[in-house]
Short mmCIF file of C-alpha atoms in Angstrom, two decimals:
data_model
loop_
_atom_site.label_atom_id
_atom_site.label_comp_id
_atom_site.label_asym_id
_atom_site.label_seq_id
_atom_site.Cartn_x
_atom_site.Cartn_y
_atom_site.Cartn_z
CA MET J 755 2.13 19.55 18.10
CA ALA J 756 1.98 17.56 14.47
CA ALA J 757 -1.10 17.00 12.50
CA CYS J 758 -2.98 13.87 12.96
CA ALA J 759 -4.42 11.47 9.94
CA VAL J 760 -7.47 12.43 10.28
CA LEU J 761 -9.83 8.87 9.04
CA ALA J 762 -12.50 8.45 6.39
CA CYS J 763 -13.61 5.34 5.08
CA THR J 764 -16.90 3.90 3.86
CA ALA J 765 -17.88 0.52 3.15
CA LEU J 766 -20.46 -1.45 1.93
CA THR J 767 -21.69 -5.15 3.89
CA ALA J 768 -18.93 -7.40 4.06
CA CYS J 769 -18.60 -10.33 1.86
CA GLY J 770 -17.25 -13.97 3.52
CA GLY J 771 -13.42 -15.39 3.33
CA ALA J 772 -11.66 -17.43 5.13
CA GLU J 773 -10.79 -17.20 7.94
CA THR J 774 -7.53 -16.58 9.69
CA SER J 775 -5.91 -16.52 13.37
CA GLY J 776 -5.40 -12.32 14.50
CA PRO J 777 -2.11 -11.05 16.19
CA PRO J 778 -1.89 -13.33 20.27
CA PRO J 779 -2.98 -10.18 22.44
CA PRO J 780 0.37 -7.80 23.64
CA SER J 781 2.38 -8.43 26.16
CA SER J 782 2.71 -5.32 29.54
CA SER J 783 4.72 -7.62 31.49
CA PRO J 784 7.13 -4.04 32.20
CA THR J 785 9.97 -5.65 32.29
CA ALA J 786 9.83 -7.22 28.38
CA SER J 787 13.58 -6.49 27.35
CA ARG J 788 13.91 -3.29 25.60
CA SER J 789 16.27 -2.48 22.34
CA ALA J 790 19.20 0.12 22.05
CA SER J 791 16.12 2.27 21.13
CA GLY J 792 14.44 2.12 24.04
CA GLU J 793 11.77 0.26 22.23
CA PRO J 794 10.75 -3.25 23.48
CA ALA J 795 13.01 -5.89 21.26
CA ALA J 796 10.52 -8.18 20.44
CA GLU J 797 8.27 -5.11 18.76
CA ARG J 798 5.74 -6.35 15.58
CA LEU J 799 2.54 -4.88 14.20
CA VAL J 800 -1.22 -5.63 15.38
CA LEU J 801 -2.30 -3.86 13.00
CA ARG J 802 -2.61 -0.60 9.58
CA TRP J 803 -4.72 0.76 7.28
CA ARG J 804 -3.66 2.12 4.26
CA LYS J 805 -5.21 4.02 1.58
CA THR J 806 -4.62 2.29 -2.23
CA GLY J 807 -5.46 3.06 -6.09
CA GLY J 808 -7.84 5.60 -7.54
CA LEU J 809 -7.27 7.92 -11.13
CA ALA J 810 -3.92 9.26 -8.85
CA GLY J 811 -2.66 5.94 -7.91
CA ILE J 812 -2.39 6.03 -4.22
CA GLY J 813 -0.40 4.66 -1.50
CA GLY J 814 1.70 2.40 -4.43
CA PRO J 815 4.95 0.14 -3.55
CA GLY J 816 6.49 2.23 -1.41
CA SER J 817 3.98 4.78 0.20
CA VAL J 818 3.62 4.90 3.84
CA PRO J 819 0.74 3.61 5.40
CA GLU J 820 -1.43 5.77 7.03
CA PHE J 821 -1.74 4.07 9.99
CA SER J 822 0.32 1.69 11.92
CA LEU J 823 -0.55 -0.05 15.36
CA TYR J 824 2.56 -2.19 16.99
CA SER J 825 2.11 -5.04 20.43
CA SER J 826 4.43 -2.36 22.39
CA GLY J 827 1.25 0.09 22.18
CA ARG J 828 2.77 2.63 19.66
CA ALA J 829 0.67 4.23 16.52
CA ILE J 830 2.32 5.48 13.34
CA VAL J 831 -0.13 7.91 12.67
CA ALA J 832 0.69 9.71 8.48
CA ALA J 833 -1.09 13.01 7.68
CA GLU J 834 -0.43 15.12 5.10
CA ARG J 835 1.41 19.05 5.45
CA PRO J 836 -1.13 21.66 4.58
CA ASP J 837 -0.21 23.38 1.70
CA SER J 838 2.68 21.36 1.32
CA ARG J 839 3.35 21.49 -2.79
CA PRO J 840 4.06 18.76 -3.76
CA PRO J 841 1.51 16.82 -0.94
CA ASP J 842 4.67 16.03 1.85
CA ARG J 843 3.78 13.98 4.72
CA GLU J 844 4.43 14.18 8.43
CA LEU J 845 4.95 11.53 10.68
CA THR J 846 3.61 11.28 14.48
CA GLN J 847 3.49 9.10 17.55
CA TYR J 848 1.41 8.50 19.88
CA ARG J 849 1.81 5.55 22.69
CA LEU J 850 -1.48 3.64 23.93
CA LYS J 851 -1.60 2.38 27.78
CA PRO J 852 -2.38 -1.49 27.21
CA GLN J 853 -5.55 -2.15 28.48
CA ALA J 854 -6.41 0.97 25.03
CA LEU J 855 -4.44 -1.31 23.09
CA GLN J 856 -6.70 -4.24 23.68
CA ARG J 857 -9.76 -2.75 23.41
CA LEU J 858 -8.72 -1.65 20.27
CA LEU J 859 -7.55 -5.44 19.47
CA ASP J 860 -10.96 -7.10 20.52
CA GLY J 861 -12.65 -3.80 18.27
CA ALA J 862 -10.54 -4.77 15.30
CA ARG J 863 -11.62 -8.88 15.64
CA ALA J 864 -15.35 -8.11 17.04
CA ALA J 865 -15.70 -6.02 13.10
CA GLY J 866 -14.50 -8.95 11.37
CA PHE J 867 -10.71 -7.06 10.42
CA ASP J 868 -8.63 -11.13 11.43
CA ARG J 869 -9.87 -13.26 8.73
CA SER J 870 -9.53 -11.54 5.19
CA HIS J 871 -12.27 -10.63 2.92
CA THR J 872 -13.85 -8.31 0.63
CA VAL J 873 -16.13 -5.34 0.72
CA GLY J 874 -16.92 -3.68 -2.15
CA SER J 875 -17.25 -4.86 -5.56
CA ASP J 876 -14.57 -5.64 -7.56
CA GLN J 877 -15.94 -3.84 -10.42
CA ILE J 878 -15.23 -0.03 -9.59
CA ALA J 879 -12.33 1.50 -12.58
CA ASP J 880 -10.14 3.23 -10.43
CA ALA J 881 -11.83 2.34 -7.18
CA VAL J 882 -10.17 3.98 -3.19
CA VAL J 883 -9.52 1.20 -1.60
CA THR J 884 -8.33 0.65 2.26
CA VAL J 885 -6.52 -2.13 3.10
CA VAL J 886 -5.95 -3.75 6.16
CA THR J 887 -3.61 -5.85 7.70
CA MET J 888 -3.56 -8.03 10.54
CA GLY J 889 -1.57 -10.44 10.93
CA ASP J 890 -1.53 -12.86 7.57
CA ALA J 891 -5.62 -11.07 7.76
CA LYS J 892 -6.22 -8.49 4.86
CA THR J 893 -9.93 -7.07 4.25
CA ARG J 894 -9.36 -4.17 1.21
CA ILE J 895 -13.04 -2.27 1.97
CA ILE J 896 -13.71 -0.93 -2.22
CA GLU J 897 -15.04 3.24 -2.36
CA PRO J 898 -18.41 4.16 -2.36
CA GLY J 899 -19.40 2.02 0.98
CA TRP J 900 -21.62 1.89 2.66
CA PRO J 901 -21.10 3.73 6.10
CA GLY J 902 -22.95 1.76 8.43
CA SER J 903 -21.08 -1.35 8.11
CA ARG J 904 -18.67 -2.88 11.40
CA GLU J 905 -15.79 -2.26 9.22
CA SER J 906 -16.98 2.21 8.69
CA LEU J 907 -17.32 1.37 11.86
CA PHE J 908 -14.40 0.15 13.48
CA LEU J 909 -12.18 2.26 11.66
CA LYS J 910 -13.08 5.38 13.66
CA GLN J 911 -11.82 4.14 16.28
CA LEU J 912 -9.27 4.20 14.81
CA ALA J 913 -8.26 8.43 14.58
CA PRO J 914 -6.66 9.50 17.31
CA GLU J 915 -7.88 13.15 17.85
CA GLY J 916 -10.69 10.52 19.83
CA TRP J 917 -8.86 8.65 21.93
CA PRO J 918 -8.83 10.26 25.61
CA ALA J 919 -6.09 11.33 26.98
CA ASP J 920 -6.17 8.32 29.49
CA ASP J 921 -5.73 6.29 27.06
CA GLN J 922 -2.24 7.30 26.98
CA SER J 923 0.89 6.63 28.61
CA ALA J 924 2.33 9.89 27.00
CA PRO J 925 2.04 12.63 25.12
CA PRO J 926 2.23 12.69 21.06
CA GLU J 927 4.88 14.28 19.61
CA PRO J 928 6.50 14.43 16.02
CA TYR J 929 7.97 9.85 14.88
CA THR J 930 12.04 10.40 13.83
CA PRO J 931 13.28 7.22 11.65
CA GLN J 932 16.28 6.27 12.64
CA ARG J 933 16.97 5.32 8.59
CA THR J 934 15.98 5.72 5.45
CA ALA J 935 14.76 3.76 2.41
CA VAL J 936 16.40 5.46 -0.42
CA LEU J 937 13.78 3.67 -3.66
CA ALA J 938 15.86 4.50 -7.30
CA GLY J 939 15.06 3.68 -9.89
CA GLU J 940 16.79 5.20 -13.33
CA ILE J 941 16.93 7.47 -15.82
CA THR J 942 17.78 9.23 -18.69
CA GLY J 943 17.90 12.48 -19.62
CA ASP J 944 20.84 15.91 -20.29
CA GLY J 945 19.02 17.58 -17.35
CA THR J 946 21.25 18.68 -14.42
CA ALA J 947 22.25 16.08 -12.01
CA ARG J 948 23.21 16.74 -7.82
CA PRO J 949 26.17 14.27 -7.38
CA TRP J 950 24.44 11.06 -4.94
CA PRO J 951 26.77 11.87 -1.40
CA LEU J 952 25.90 8.14 -0.28
CA GLY J 953 26.29 5.16 -1.32
CA PRO J 954 26.43 3.64 -4.82
CA LEU J 955 22.16 4.21 -5.66
CA GLY J 956 23.25 1.39 -7.68
CA ASP J 957 24.49 -1.23 -4.99
CA GLY J 958 20.48 -1.73 -4.19
CA VAL J 959 18.67 -4.87 -3.17
CA PRO J 960 14.78 -4.30 -5.52
CA ALA J 961 11.95 -4.02 -3.27
CA ALA J 962 9.27 -1.69 -3.89
CA GLY J 963 9.65 -1.47 -7.31
CA ALA J 964 12.91 0.47 -6.98
CA ILE J 965 16.70 -0.21 -5.72
CA CYS J 966 17.14 0.01 -2.06
CA THR J 967 19.33 1.14 0.16
CA LEU J 968 19.10 2.09 3.30
CA ALA J 969 20.91 4.91 5.43
CA PRO J 970 21.30 7.16 7.98
CA SER J 971 18.13 9.01 8.21
CA ALA J 972 20.26 12.49 8.72
CA LYS J 973 22.35 12.05 6.44
CA VAL J 974 20.02 10.88 3.57
CA PRO J 975 19.91 14.88 1.36
CA GLU J 976 16.11 16.52 1.28
CA THR J 977 14.75 15.17 -2.25
CA ARG J 978 11.95 16.88 -4.42
CA PRO J 979 10.38 15.19 -7.77
CA GLY J 980 11.84 16.04 -10.50
CA THR J 981 15.66 15.99 -9.26
CA ALA J 982 18.62 14.01 -10.58
CA TRP J 983 21.39 12.41 -8.85
CA ARG J 984 24.07 10.81 -10.40
CA SER J 985 26.37 7.82 -9.63
CA GLY J 986 28.33 5.32 -10.12
CA GLY J 987 27.80 6.82 -14.28
CA THR J 988 24.24 6.43 -13.71
CA THR J 989 20.65 8.63 -13.10
CA TYR J 990 18.27 8.26 -10.62
CA SER J 991 15.45 9.65 -9.25
CA VAL J 992 14.66 9.40 -6.05
CA ARG J 993 12.60 8.49 -3.36
CA LEU J 994 12.43 8.83 0.22
CA ARG J 995 10.53 5.74 2.54
CA PRO J 996 11.83 6.31 6.97
CA LEU J 997 12.03 3.00 8.21
CA LEU J 998 8.50 2.58 10.07
CA PRO J 999 8.64 0.52 13.80
CA ALA J 1000 9.52 -3.25 13.04
CA GLU J 1001 10.99 -3.02 9.94
CA ASP J 1002 14.89 -3.61 9.39
CA SER J 1003 15.43 -3.83 6.20
CA CYS J 1004 14.56 -3.19 2.23
CA GLY J 1005 12.87 -6.30 2.42
CA ASP J 1006 10.18 -5.78 5.31
CA LEU J 1007 8.59 -2.01 3.18
CA ASP J 1008 5.10 -3.08 1.20
#
């Protein structure tokens, strides 16, 4: 079984912010239309958290969020593979029953995540920030924080290893994306560059701080930091970003 992400978020007492409405309750109708992949056609993101900042600059443009929850009850968790060099992430898919999903969304609203606000001080240089989005609302939790705050207590409920089996409609399994975003940036140098085997990288669109093209995941070659690729007479470095549920284009990346 793929490894699960472990949350270790702390927070200070929340500051006030503009009120925004959270996402509507998910539909539990068994007759909801489904896409060709078997997922609900209207599946949408309802809750997400990711870590950003710090000295290492984690969670930059085009990175995979640590936790994403969808209206279908599906959750995608990204966790680093043990002993991977450089750090590599694996994606695990969980499926919650409608009642369990609703409890999490109700808990998120009770913790204040349905309104935009900041927890902690903006004056801390190179701080790690946990960013939580719920509908149009965005909460920034700036570390170090106060472990007893309602925000940090709720985030612990998003750790899948703590979810009872009775709350899940299926066992966890690896998440395999059908498509991958290829994020390319032009580089210079006299080193050896490998020929890019897919469509021209320069034909992409600006997204996530790079030139973005989409390709079937099964056809995308493995790449590592420091690997140079040659495409259309130009040399590029390449990052790969698997598309998550409800992401259909380069414009959906954040």
